[in-house]
Amino acid sequence: MSTTPIRLGVVGTGYVGLTTGACFAHLGHRVVCGDIDQRKVDLLNQGHIPIVEAGLEQIVNDARSADRLSFVFGAEAAAADADIVFLCVPTPQGDDGSADLSYIEQAAHQIAPVLKPGAVVVNKSTVPVGSTIEVEQALQRPDVYVVSNPEFLREGTAVTDFLHPDRVVIGSADRGAAERVAELYAGIETQIHVTDPASAETIKYAANGFLAMKISFVNAVAAMCEAVGADVGAVVDGIGSDPRIGTQFLQPGPGWGGSCFPKDSRALVKIAEEHGYNFTMMRGVIDVNDEQLERMVHKIVRASHRSDHDLTGITVGALGLTFKAGTDDLRESPAMAIIGVLRAAGATVRAFDPTTVGELSPHQSEVLSGIELVDDPLDIADGADVMVLFTEWPEFAKLDLNGLAARAGAGTTLVDTRNLLDPTLVRESGLNYDGVGRS
Ligand code: UDX
């Protein structure tokens, strides 16, 4: 626990803002989180967490009981009494691939009149290089400091990532402001990198770009394995024991998705382009990801015994919809993108996901409309011409394969886009198996 509690304001209660606020409160600071969604603020004040995020509910409610965490409507109310204000608002992708900074600018304009003299404003959202200066300009408050402190939180493990980070990066032109932000992390054992704002902002994009590159690399190697009759699992084991390579983030799949990699990889290309650098490697990483999606569609079409992309009359049973396991986030989910292509070609899709059982949120109802949802994973098999495992939910590894085979019919193919299942066991059940890069 930190010995010197600091007053913090957090603007935005998405998974980054909520995790940041709750974790700082857990570390002993006094945190007020503001959001423009009154319904969400009410829910949070009643102890309801609007997202699936392991451990978050517990620390939010512990901090609320200890009177260290509260939720208010709007950015001003969150910032008014704060010594340090975190901007954790979305930076969605703009029409041209660049990050849309309108939420950040709006938040800066709203908090500018209420900030205490000497306050520090921290950009936690992933923002293009140069945004620290842009926030300074939007604030028009020479008496406050603006610092970059990018987050490296994975959805599903955000709380653990926050409390046990590999590193904390702080970018500031002012040493004292950087030290004040560093002090917030006093209760955490980690390395703190203090650098200039442009480097801190670049670190965030470079980290996500590199991780996306690793996944695209292994997906390309998986395609090569299929062509030459090699097994990608054996290849990753073989290369991963070289510590310079390692095995992390080399799990083949349907392509990377989620709220960060797709938008950040495109933004990286765009930022480089705007500064006169053609980041061809990153363009390739994105192209390979698009190809991976097409490869998955091709596998499914082939398994449904159609020679073209007319899937009229075909029923696809889908296991998983979220972009990865451990989250209810459907943003840029490869499953959703592939299902979109299959449905556009005429297929009916019946799907199970552990986060879409029971009552759906309005957002889920909207984005999942047209997909037949079932509450038991085995139900996806009824009348299925092909089944596809999209998301690596651990429970899918324990599925009753004989039950699936009995209901879909022997000879139906199960396309395993995550290489989660044992091909031998799937085949023993009477189903055909097709994984990614598995010989
Ligand atoms: C990512 C970064 O990891 C995190 O540091 C950053 O702050 C936000 O973006 P997140 O989007 O939650 O986090 O997901 P992550 O676990 O990184 O996975 C991203 C995508 O890559 C998912 O679609 C996942 O399924 C895919 N993936 C990941 C693979 O296909 N193979 C892998 O080996 C790892």
XYZ file of C-alpha atoms and ligand atoms in Angstrom:
473
model
C 0.000 0.000 0.000
C 1.155 3.516 -0.745
C 1.929 5.588 2.343
C 0.977 8.928 0.786
C -2.551 8.831 -0.633
C -3.022 11.169 -3.579
C -6.293 12.559 -4.938
C -6.927 11.238 -8.405
C -9.522 11.913 -11.060
C -10.118 9.434 -13.837
C -12.005 10.491 -16.955
C -13.691 7.531 -18.683
C -14.743 4.224 -17.111
C -14.049 1.760 -19.916
C -11.858 -1.206 -19.074
C -8.755 1.024 -18.922
C -10.282 3.832 -16.835
C -12.172 1.544 -14.500
C -9.183 -0.735 -13.950
C -6.849 2.250 -13.480
C -9.183 3.958 -10.996
C -9.956 0.800 -9.042
C -6.320 -0.310 -8.873
C -5.053 3.091 -7.721
C -7.785 3.101 -5.058
C -6.663 -0.420 -4.110
C -3.152 1.006 -3.680
C -4.506 3.527 -1.193
C -5.219 6.630 -3.289
C -8.523 8.524 -3.306
C -10.097 8.197 -6.719
C -13.097 9.827 -8.388
C -14.009 8.347 -11.776
C -16.183 10.312 -14.188
C -18.151 9.098 -17.173
C -20.628 10.724 -19.553
C -22.932 7.700 -19.379
C -25.217 8.332 -16.392
C -26.595 4.777 -16.492
C -23.096 3.367 -16.177
C -22.272 5.747 -13.319
C -25.417 4.602 -11.479
C -24.597 0.948 -12.044
C -21.035 1.412 -10.786
C -22.255 3.267 -7.703
C -24.498 0.275 -6.999
C -21.508 -2.059 -7.289
C -22.328 -3.488 -10.719
C -19.421 -3.878 -13.133
C -20.627 -3.467 -16.720
C -17.837 -5.585 -18.282
C -16.433 -9.084 -17.835
C -12.990 -8.518 -16.286
C -11.468 -10.963 -13.787
C -11.027 -9.577 -10.260
C -12.382 -6.124 -11.088
C -15.663 -6.367 -9.191
C -13.857 -7.354 -6.007
C -11.371 -4.474 -6.009
C -13.996 -1.920 -7.091
C -16.294 -2.896 -4.265
C -13.499 -3.194 -1.669
C -12.326 0.321 -2.589
C -15.902 1.675 -2.500
C -16.433 0.180 0.961
C -13.182 1.808 2.107
C -14.490 5.127 0.731
C -11.590 5.491 -1.648
C -13.469 5.133 -4.946
C -16.548 6.899 -6.258
C -18.228 7.450 -9.605
C -19.617 10.743 -10.846
C -21.213 12.117 -13.975
C -18.850 14.015 -16.269
C -15.185 14.890 -16.564
C -15.351 18.149 -14.581
C -16.678 16.477 -11.432
C -13.913 13.857 -11.611
C -11.157 16.430 -12.123
C -12.218 19.250 -9.806
C -10.471 18.145 -6.593
C -7.762 16.018 -8.157
C -3.998 16.477 -7.912
C -3.574 14.139 -10.868
C -6.166 13.485 -13.596
C -6.012 10.451 -15.888
C -7.580 10.703 -19.337
C -8.834 7.215 -20.174
C -11.284 7.978 -22.966
C -11.560 6.071 -26.248
C -9.378 6.947 -29.235
C -11.318 5.123 -31.961
C -10.052 4.718 -35.479
C -10.904 7.629 -37.740
C -12.024 7.201 -41.350
C -8.455 7.404 -42.674
C -6.937 4.931 -40.178
C -5.625 7.632 -37.854
C -6.693 7.796 -34.203
C -9.710 10.024 -33.578
C -8.741 12.384 -30.762
C -12.083 14.111 -30.381
C -12.895 12.453 -27.029
C -9.510 13.454 -25.606
C -9.892 17.031 -26.828
C -13.426 17.227 -25.459
C -12.266 15.918 -22.072
C -9.376 18.410 -22.023
C -11.749 21.308 -22.762
C -14.130 20.150 -20.034
C -11.536 19.790 -17.277
C -9.480 22.899 -18.156
C -11.602 25.366 -16.144
C -11.721 23.221 -12.992
C -8.153 21.891 -12.741
C -6.269 22.884 -9.587
C -3.132 24.966 -10.181
C -0.130 22.630 -10.458
C -2.302 19.588 -11.315
C -0.902 16.869 -13.567
C -3.006 15.600 -16.482
C -2.014 12.129 -17.629
C -2.748 10.637 -21.042
C -3.435 6.950 -20.434
C -5.403 6.468 -23.647
C -3.360 5.294 -26.616
C -2.707 8.527 -28.445
C -0.656 9.454 -31.503
C 2.828 10.756 -31.002
C 2.579 14.454 -30.229
C -0.718 14.220 -28.335
C 0.816 15.293 -25.034
C 1.527 18.641 -26.653
C -1.958 18.716 -28.215
C -3.558 18.176 -24.806
C -1.390 20.985 -23.418
C -2.709 23.224 -26.185
C -6.325 22.151 -25.633
C -6.048 22.856 -21.898
C -4.542 26.330 -22.273
C -3.390 26.035 -18.679
C 0.332 26.805 -18.427
C 0.111 26.093 -14.688
C -0.685 22.384 -15.166
C 1.546 19.598 -16.473
C 0.682 17.012 -19.127
C 2.338 13.616 -18.919
C 2.092 10.436 -20.989
C 1.657 7.168 -19.065
C 0.527 4.519 -21.563
C -1.283 1.402 -20.401
C -0.329 -2.145 -21.317
C -3.444 -3.833 -19.944
C -4.820 -6.916 -21.637
C -8.559 -7.377 -21.452
C -9.362 -10.317 -19.199
C -6.187 -9.880 -17.119
C -6.255 -6.090 -16.764
C -6.239 -6.058 -12.950
C -3.281 -8.423 -12.693
C -1.474 -6.539 -15.456
C -2.004 -3.268 -13.597
C -0.868 -4.527 -10.198
C 2.013 -6.621 -11.543
C 3.232 -4.729 -14.601
C 6.380 -5.608 -16.544
C 7.125 -1.897 -16.544
C 5.586 1.529 -16.092
C 6.385 4.112 -18.772
C 6.175 7.814 -17.995
C 6.850 10.477 -20.620
C 7.220 14.034 -19.441
C 9.089 17.192 -20.261
C 9.055 18.008 -16.552
C 11.008 15.808 -14.157
C 8.924 16.820 -11.131
C 5.619 15.955 -12.840
C 7.050 12.572 -13.905
C 8.109 11.893 -10.320
C 4.637 12.730 -9.027
C 3.114 10.186 -11.431
C 5.814 7.626 -10.526
C 4.920 8.095 -6.849
C 1.420 6.760 -7.548
C 2.952 3.385 -8.331
C 4.929 3.287 -5.066
C 2.965 0.245 -3.905
C 3.995 -1.759 -6.955
C 7.295 -3.447 -7.557
C 8.312 -2.796 -11.131
C 10.753 -0.913 -13.326
C 9.765 2.664 -14.100
C 10.976 4.119 -17.385
C 10.955 7.897 -17.397
C 11.404 9.410 -20.818
C 10.172 12.240 -23.023
C 6.482 12.304 -24.118
C 7.116 11.393 -27.778
C 9.145 8.322 -26.767
C 6.509 7.212 -24.251
C 3.778 7.529 -26.888
C 5.912 5.638 -29.402
C 6.632 2.859 -26.877
C 2.916 2.078 -26.674
C 2.456 1.787 -30.445
C 5.724 -0.081 -30.907
C 4.779 -2.589 -28.191
C 1.385 -3.344 -29.731
C 2.865 -3.337 -33.242
C 5.557 -5.809 -32.240
C 3.072 -8.145 -30.562
C 0.765 -8.024 -33.606
C 3.834 -8.748 -35.749
C 4.620 -11.878 -33.718
C 1.085 -13.190 -34.212
C 1.034 -12.380 -37.932
C 4.424 -14.075 -38.222
C 3.203 -17.283 -36.623
C 0.009 -17.221 -38.692
C 2.134 -16.898 -41.834
C 4.356 -19.755 -40.631
C 1.168 -21.781 -40.017
C 0.137 -21.203 -43.654
C 3.576 -22.343 -44.730
C 3.299 -25.423 -42.466
C 0.063 -26.395 -44.198
C 1.765 -26.023 -47.572
C 4.817 -28.124 -46.717
C 3.199 -30.646 -44.350
C 4.832 -29.361 -41.157
C 3.232 -28.829 -37.767
C 3.172 -25.271 -36.425
C 3.069 -26.457 -32.789
C 6.343 -28.324 -33.253
C 7.826 -25.348 -35.104
C 6.893 -22.903 -32.316
C 8.315 -25.279 -29.690
C 11.484 -25.550 -31.723
C 12.004 -21.831 -32.284
C 10.626 -20.730 -28.913
C 13.324 -22.424 -26.865
C 15.689 -19.795 -28.247
C 15.200 -17.065 -25.597
C 15.683 -14.412 -28.262
C 12.428 -15.647 -29.813
C 10.414 -17.132 -26.914
C 7.039 -18.845 -27.222
C 4.738 -16.036 -26.050
C 2.364 -14.472 -28.569
C 3.145 -17.190 -31.076
C -0.183 -18.973 -30.802
C -1.731 -19.298 -34.274
C -5.348 -18.262 -34.541
C -8.013 -16.664 -36.731
C -6.057 -13.391 -36.698
C -5.624 -10.762 -34.043
C -8.543 -8.556 -33.068
C -9.879 -6.581 -30.139
C -10.012 -2.960 -29.177
C -6.278 -2.270 -29.528
C -4.234 -4.173 -32.125
C -6.393 -3.391 -35.178
C -6.689 0.340 -34.505
C -3.180 0.789 -33.117
C -1.483 -1.047 -35.992
C -3.314 1.116 -38.538
C -2.589 4.245 -36.524
C 1.105 3.324 -36.411
C 1.213 3.112 -40.206
C -0.653 6.403 -40.432
C 1.534 8.248 -37.910
C 4.669 7.054 -39.717
C 3.192 8.113 -43.073
C 2.315 11.560 -41.756
C 5.926 11.957 -40.702
C 7.289 10.803 -44.050
C 8.111 7.173 -43.203
C 6.526 4.290 -45.097
C 6.252 1.563 -42.442
C 6.113 -1.325 -44.934
C 6.727 -3.969 -42.280
C 3.655 -2.901 -40.317
C 1.594 -2.789 -43.506
C 2.652 -6.404 -44.098
C 1.633 -7.360 -40.562
C -1.866 -5.974 -41.234
C -2.080 -7.649 -44.672
C -1.167 -11.031 -43.181
C -3.922 -10.556 -40.609
C -6.479 -9.806 -43.334
C -5.284 -12.876 -45.257
C -5.654 -15.003 -42.118
C -9.324 -14.094 -41.934
C -9.758 -15.066 -45.591
C -7.915 -18.334 -44.981
C -10.343 -19.184 -42.162
C -13.320 -18.396 -44.390
C -11.815 -20.632 -47.073
C -11.389 -23.510 -44.607
C -15.029 -23.201 -43.520
C -16.326 -23.038 -47.098
C -14.237 -26.091 -48.024
C -15.489 -28.007 -44.965
C -19.075 -27.240 -45.923
C -18.446 -28.926 -49.303
C -19.214 -25.863 -51.311
C -16.888 -24.989 -54.110
C -17.658 -21.299 -54.127
C -18.793 -18.681 -51.660
C -22.500 -19.410 -52.036
C -23.415 -20.808 -48.645
C -27.182 -20.638 -49.033
C -28.772 -23.416 -46.987
C -25.592 -24.082 -44.994
C -25.710 -23.986 -41.195
C -22.506 -23.101 -39.369
C -22.229 -23.981 -35.668
C -19.946 -21.481 -33.934
C -18.135 -21.908 -30.631
C -17.146 -18.496 -29.299
C -17.838 -14.952 -30.475
C -15.596 -12.666 -28.406
C -12.214 -11.610 -29.793
C -10.456 -13.784 -27.232
C -11.313 -15.708 -24.069
C -11.803 -13.989 -20.705
C -13.704 -10.970 -22.028
C -17.177 -10.145 -23.329
C -15.681 -7.723 -25.861
C -16.875 -8.269 -29.422
C -14.986 -5.309 -30.925
C -13.001 -6.301 -34.024
C -13.543 -9.934 -33.111
C -12.220 -12.227 -35.862
C -15.201 -14.493 -35.088
C -17.629 -11.674 -35.835
C -15.799 -10.667 -39.009
C -15.731 -14.244 -40.328
C -19.363 -14.835 -39.357
C -20.227 -11.623 -41.221
C -18.646 -13.006 -44.406
C -20.377 -16.394 -43.992
C -23.770 -14.779 -43.436
C -23.299 -12.465 -46.389
C -22.721 -15.611 -48.478
C -26.071 -17.000 -47.288
C -25.107 -19.198 -44.310
C -27.160 -19.493 -41.147
C -25.001 -19.191 -38.031
C -25.880 -20.755 -34.711
C -23.479 -19.730 -31.943
C -22.617 -20.301 -28.319
C -20.447 -17.991 -26.240
C -20.298 -18.068 -22.425
C -20.785 -14.283 -22.342
C -23.961 -14.276 -24.433
C -25.978 -16.705 -22.336
C -29.178 -15.267 -20.843
C -30.152 -11.636 -21.170
C -28.116 -9.595 -23.624
C -27.049 -5.980 -23.222
C -28.522 -3.565 -25.796
C -25.104 -3.438 -27.491
C -24.882 -7.242 -27.691
C -28.430 -7.473 -29.066
C -27.544 -5.000 -31.769
C -24.243 -6.490 -32.942
C -25.397 -10.101 -32.629
C -28.680 -9.623 -34.439
C -29.183 -12.261 -37.121
C -27.041 -14.835 -35.299
C -29.010 -17.606 -33.606
C -27.659 -17.814 -30.047
C -27.885 -20.985 -27.970
C -27.334 -21.478 -24.248
C -25.579 -24.850 -24.433
C -22.450 -25.385 -26.549
C -23.690 -28.767 -27.794
C -26.752 -27.092 -29.312
C -24.568 -25.525 -32.028
C -24.229 -29.003 -33.538
C -27.904 -29.567 -34.365
C -28.186 -29.601 -38.128
C -24.709 -28.052 -38.538
C -22.991 -28.617 -41.887
C -19.739 -27.375 -40.380
C -18.666 -26.337 -36.892
C -16.068 -23.714 -36.061
C -14.250 -23.051 -32.803
C -13.478 -19.317 -32.861
C -12.596 -18.357 -29.277
C -10.251 -20.269 -26.988
C -12.599 -20.445 -23.976
C -11.057 -23.127 -21.708
C -14.402 -24.927 -21.381
C -14.324 -25.703 -25.102
C -11.226 -27.860 -24.511
C -13.416 -30.121 -22.347
C -16.377 -30.318 -24.728
C -18.217 -33.603 -25.105
C -16.903 -34.381 -28.581
C -18.981 -37.548 -28.894
C -22.059 -35.470 -28.054
C -21.141 -32.929 -30.756
C -20.542 -35.714 -33.289
C -23.819 -37.431 -32.427
C -25.767 -34.236 -32.957
C -23.973 -32.908 -36.047
C -23.506 -36.313 -37.644
C -20.296 -38.257 -38.218
C -18.141 -36.805 -40.964
C -18.984 -33.175 -40.123
C -15.848 -31.025 -39.955
C -14.850 -29.074 -36.891
C -12.623 -26.156 -37.895
C -10.484 -25.289 -34.874
C -9.184 -21.766 -35.522
C -7.290 -21.767 -32.184
C -5.692 -25.234 -32.266
C -7.363 -25.736 -28.895
C -8.539 -29.304 -29.409
C -6.651 -32.574 -29.724
C -7.094 -33.578 -33.389
C -6.876 -37.293 -32.524
C -9.714 -37.067 -30.013
C -11.863 -35.066 -32.436
C -11.314 -37.651 -35.178
C -12.003 -40.526 -32.769
C -15.432 -38.985 -32.120
C -16.227 -39.384 -35.820
C -15.822 -35.714 -36.761
C -13.278 -34.402 -39.250
C -10.739 -31.950 -37.894
C -9.078 -28.931 -39.476
C -6.811 -26.716 -37.387
C -4.354 -23.945 -38.263
C -0.980 -25.108 -39.559
C -1.429 -28.589 -38.188
C -0.294 -31.423 -40.415
C -3.504 -5.883 -26.161
C -2.102 -5.826 -25.537
O -1.682 -7.143 -25.188
C -2.099 -4.926 -24.323
O -0.776 -4.829 -23.788
C -2.594 -3.556 -24.766
O -2.575 -2.629 -23.742
C -3.984 -3.654 -25.377
O -3.938 -4.575 -26.473
P -5.784 -7.170 -25.686
O -6.340 -6.461 -26.882
O -6.604 -7.252 -24.460
O -4.389 -6.505 -25.248
O -5.505 -8.657 -26.150
P -4.264 -9.633 -26.350
O -4.286 -10.667 -25.300
O -2.998 -8.910 -26.540
O -4.698 -10.322 -27.724
C -4.888 -9.532 -28.909
C -5.335 -10.406 -30.053
O -4.290 -11.283 -30.466
C -6.527 -11.299 -29.719
O -7.372 -11.352 -30.846
C -5.886 -12.648 -29.439
O -6.751 -13.732 -29.644
C -4.751 -12.633 -30.460
N -3.617 -13.499 -30.107
C -2.866 -13.222 -29.009
C -3.278 -14.556 -30.935
O -3.951 -14.823 -31.951
N -2.176 -15.302 -30.634
C -1.394 -15.054 -29.551
O -0.392 -15.770 -29.355
C -1.755 -13.986 -28.698
